[in-house]
Amino acid sequence: MTAKLTEDQRRLELSSLSAHGWAETEGGDAIVKTFEFGDFVSAFGFMTRAALWAEKMDHHPDWKNVYKTVEVTLSTHDAGGLTMKDVELARKMDALA
Amino acid sequence: MTAKLTEDQRRLELSSLSAHGWAETEGGDAIVKTFEFGDFVSAFGFMTRAALWAEKMDHHPDWKNVYKTVEVTLSTHDAGGLTMKDVELARKMDALA
């Protein structure tokens, strides 16, 4: 099982992710970001690319799509909070967007 | 612009949709249904098929995916409530699921 981030890891990783628009949820068990695209095709195209990666990483986002926006929440339910899997998926999604 | 359903249309269409698991939201401006699949690949496969139809119909769902579930909300924002577009997309999604 992937371990929860230590305090030092959190500080390091979250400072880098927050510079890219990710925010911690209340309680700190998850990170969220809303991606905005030009239209539905672009938004769903992003989701499709991210879905293939998520399945390959065996780590899946909770996400909501409303037309051209995609609101993503990442957390590792097994670990009860944030792990490196969330950090990696967040970076991957940023790269794909 | 597509017109909101009349009271008679609502009664007719919603009784048929509710038999397939769709429910009205409070206020009646939208219908919701949660689809459940065997795994993420099946859930996202459904979303991909539905996305192609939604784009073709130029009518898009608000939807949230958490692993193997997809929670769908349908409403016609331009019309301020439910229209035949929502009824048609709901039926299409039922057929695709």
Short mmCIF file of C-alpha atoms in Angstrom, two decimals:
data_model
loop_
_atom_site.label_atom_id
_atom_site.label_comp_id
_atom_site.label_asym_id
_atom_site.label_seq_id
_atom_site.Cartn_x
_atom_site.Cartn_y
_atom_site.Cartn_z
CA MET A 1 0.00 0.00 0.00
CA THR A 2 1.19 3.49 -0.77
CA ALA A 3 1.92 5.47 2.41
CA LYS A 4 0.48 8.89 3.23
CA LEU A 5 2.83 11.77 2.58
CA THR A 6 4.94 12.79 5.57
CA GLU A 7 4.77 16.40 6.74
CA ASP A 8 8.01 17.20 4.90
CA GLN A 9 6.79 15.60 1.69
CA ARG A 10 3.47 17.46 1.93
CA ARG A 11 5.19 20.82 2.29
CA LEU A 12 7.46 20.13 -0.66
CA GLU A 13 4.93 18.57 -3.05
CA LEU A 14 1.99 20.80 -2.22
CA SER A 15 3.96 23.99 -2.65
CA SER A 16 4.87 22.84 -6.14
CA LEU A 17 1.31 21.73 -6.96
CA SER A 18 -0.31 24.87 -5.56
CA ALA A 19 1.81 26.89 -7.97
CA HIS A 20 -0.09 25.00 -10.68
CA GLY A 21 -3.54 25.70 -9.27
CA TRP A 22 -4.10 22.72 -6.98
CA ALA A 23 -5.58 23.42 -3.55
CA GLU A 24 -5.97 21.28 -0.45
CA THR A 25 -9.48 20.46 0.68
CA GLU A 26 -10.54 21.26 4.23
CA GLY A 27 -8.89 18.66 6.42
CA GLY A 28 -6.10 18.20 3.88
CA ASP A 29 -7.12 14.69 2.78
CA ALA A 30 -7.46 15.62 -0.89
CA ILE A 31 -6.38 18.13 -3.51
CA VAL A 32 -8.68 19.82 -6.02
CA LYS A 33 -8.31 21.75 -9.25
CA THR A 34 -10.77 23.01 -11.85
CA PHE A 35 -9.52 22.77 -15.41
CA GLU A 36 -11.19 24.99 -17.99
CA PHE A 37 -11.10 24.36 -21.72
CA GLY A 38 -12.44 26.05 -24.84
CA ASP A 39 -15.40 23.72 -25.31
CA PHE A 40 -16.85 20.31 -24.45
CA VAL A 41 -14.76 18.44 -27.02
CA SER A 42 -11.55 19.80 -25.50
CA ALA A 43 -12.71 19.11 -21.95
CA PHE A 44 -13.77 15.55 -22.71
CA GLY A 45 -10.64 14.98 -24.81
CA PHE A 46 -8.59 15.84 -21.71
CA MET A 47 -10.69 13.45 -19.62
CA THR A 48 -10.13 10.66 -22.12
CA ARG A 49 -6.36 11.09 -22.08
CA ALA A 50 -6.35 11.33 -18.29
CA ALA A 51 -8.62 8.27 -17.98
CA LEU A 52 -6.16 6.11 -19.92
CA TRP A 53 -3.33 7.22 -17.64
CA ALA A 54 -5.42 6.80 -14.49
CA GLU A 55 -6.28 3.24 -15.47
CA LYS A 56 -2.62 2.49 -16.26
CA MET A 57 -1.54 3.97 -12.89
CA ASP A 58 -4.42 2.11 -11.20
CA HIS A 59 -5.29 5.36 -9.47
CA HIS A 60 -8.47 7.17 -10.42
CA PRO A 61 -9.66 10.74 -10.00
CA ASP A 62 -13.04 11.81 -8.67
CA TRP A 63 -14.11 14.32 -11.28
CA LYS A 64 -17.07 16.36 -12.42
CA ASN A 65 -17.55 17.68 -15.93
CA VAL A 66 -19.88 20.57 -16.73
CA TYR A 67 -19.57 21.49 -20.41
CA LYS A 68 -16.06 22.94 -20.75
CA THR A 69 -14.90 22.60 -17.14
CA VAL A 70 -13.53 19.56 -15.33
CA GLU A 71 -13.31 19.69 -11.53
CA VAL A 72 -10.84 17.10 -10.26
CA THR A 73 -10.44 15.77 -6.71
CA LEU A 74 -7.51 13.49 -5.90
CA SER A 75 -7.08 11.40 -2.77
CA THR A 76 -5.91 7.89 -1.91
CA HIS A 77 -8.88 6.34 -0.14
CA ASP A 78 -6.95 3.22 0.96
CA ALA A 79 -4.36 5.37 2.70
CA GLY A 80 -6.90 7.82 4.13
CA GLY A 81 -5.28 10.87 2.56
CA LEU A 82 -2.70 12.14 0.10
CA THR A 83 0.05 9.90 -1.24
CA MET A 84 2.64 10.13 -4.00
CA LYS A 85 0.04 8.54 -6.32
CA ASP A 86 -2.03 11.72 -6.05
CA VAL A 87 0.99 13.91 -6.67
CA GLU A 88 1.93 11.87 -9.74
CA LEU A 89 -1.61 11.89 -11.16
CA ALA A 90 -1.92 15.65 -10.54
CA ARG A 91 1.34 16.29 -12.44
CA LYS A 92 0.23 14.00 -15.25
CA MET A 93 -3.10 15.81 -15.57
CA ASP A 94 -1.34 19.17 -15.67
CA ALA A 95 0.87 17.87 -18.46
CA LEU A 96 -2.13 16.54 -20.40
CA ALA A 97 -4.29 19.69 -20.05
CA MET B 1 -34.83 27.48 -28.54
CA THR B 2 -36.30 24.31 -27.12
CA ALA B 3 -39.33 25.00 -24.92
CA LYS B 4 -39.76 23.76 -21.36
CA LEU B 5 -41.97 20.72 -21.03
CA THR B 6 -45.63 21.49 -20.39
CA GLU B 7 -47.26 19.99 -17.32
CA ASP B 8 -48.81 17.23 -19.43
CA GLN B 9 -45.50 16.41 -21.11
CA ARG B 10 -43.74 16.35 -17.73
CA ARG B 11 -46.23 13.89 -16.29
CA LEU B 12 -45.94 11.62 -19.30
CA GLU B 13 -42.17 11.71 -19.83
CA LEU B 14 -41.14 11.70 -16.19
CA SER B 15 -43.30 8.75 -15.34
CA SER B 16 -41.54 6.79 -18.06
CA LEU B 17 -38.08 8.01 -17.03
CA SER B 18 -38.66 7.40 -13.33
CA ALA B 19 -39.38 3.77 -14.14
CA HIS B 20 -35.77 3.70 -15.41
CA GLY B 21 -34.26 5.23 -12.28
CA TRP B 22 -34.35 8.94 -13.11
CA ALA B 23 -35.51 11.30 -10.36
CA GLU B 24 -36.44 14.97 -10.39
CA THR B 25 -34.26 17.33 -8.38
CA GLU B 26 -35.85 19.57 -5.76
CA GLY B 27 -37.62 22.33 -7.67
CA GLY B 28 -38.02 20.06 -10.69
CA ASP B 29 -35.55 21.88 -12.95
CA ALA B 30 -33.37 18.83 -13.58
CA ILE B 31 -33.38 15.04 -13.54
CA VAL B 32 -30.65 12.88 -12.00
CA LYS B 33 -29.57 9.27 -12.17
CA THR B 34 -26.57 7.37 -10.85
CA PHE B 35 -25.29 4.67 -13.19
CA GLU B 36 -23.15 1.93 -11.67
CA PHE B 37 -20.80 -0.28 -13.66
CA GLY B 38 -18.40 -3.14 -12.93
CA ASP B 39 -15.24 -1.06 -12.96
CA PHE B 40 -13.67 2.20 -14.11
CA VAL B 41 -13.12 1.04 -17.69
CA SER B 42 -16.82 0.23 -18.08
CA ALA B 43 -17.88 3.49 -16.43
CA PHE B 44 -15.60 5.61 -18.57
CA GLY B 45 -16.49 3.62 -21.68
CA PHE B 46 -20.12 4.58 -21.08
CA MET B 47 -19.12 8.22 -20.64
CA THR B 48 -17.20 8.16 -23.91
CA ARG B 49 -20.15 6.77 -25.85
CA ALA B 50 -22.50 9.25 -24.18
CA ALA B 51 -20.09 12.15 -24.82
CA LEU B 52 -20.11 11.49 -28.57
CA TRP B 53 -23.92 11.51 -28.58
CA ALA B 54 -24.12 14.58 -26.36
CA GLU B 55 -21.85 16.50 -28.70
CA LYS B 56 -23.86 15.36 -31.72
CA MET B 57 -27.12 16.40 -30.02
CA ASP B 58 -25.44 19.64 -28.90
CA HIS B 59 -26.81 18.96 -25.43
CA HIS B 60 -24.40 18.06 -22.64
CA PRO B 61 -24.83 16.36 -19.28
CA ASP B 62 -23.44 17.58 -15.98
CA TRP B 63 -21.82 14.45 -14.64
CA LYS B 64 -19.55 13.19 -11.93
CA ASN B 65 -17.48 10.03 -12.12
CA VAL B 66 -16.14 8.28 -9.03
CA TYR B 67 -14.42 5.04 -10.06
CA LYS B 68 -17.27 2.81 -11.28
CA THR B 69 -20.18 5.18 -10.77
CA VAL B 70 -21.40 8.03 -12.98
CA GLU B 71 -23.89 10.50 -11.49
CA VAL B 72 -25.70 12.36 -14.26
CA THR B 73 -27.73 15.59 -14.01
CA LEU B 74 -29.71 16.76 -17.03
CA SER B 75 -31.28 20.19 -17.49
CA THR B 76 -31.63 22.73 -20.28
CA HIS B 77 -30.01 25.85 -18.86
CA ASP B 78 -31.18 28.09 -21.74
CA ALA B 79 -34.78 27.12 -21.10
CA GLY B 80 -34.49 27.26 -17.31
CA GLY B 81 -35.69 23.69 -16.80
CA LEU B 82 -36.48 20.39 -18.44
CA THR B 83 -37.05 20.11 -22.19
CA MET B 84 -37.38 17.29 -24.69
CA LYS B 85 -33.60 17.49 -25.16
CA ASP B 86 -33.17 16.20 -21.60
CA VAL B 87 -35.70 13.44 -22.15
CA GLU B 88 -33.94 12.37 -25.35
CA LEU B 89 -30.47 12.42 -23.79
CA ALA B 90 -31.74 10.48 -20.74
CA ARG B 91 -33.20 7.78 -23.01
CA LYS B 92 -30.01 7.66 -25.07
CA MET B 93 -27.89 7.24 -21.93
CA ASP B 94 -30.14 4.44 -20.70
CA ALA B 95 -29.71 2.70 -24.04
CA LEU B 96 -25.92 3.12 -23.94
CA ALA B 97 -25.46 1.94 -20.31
#
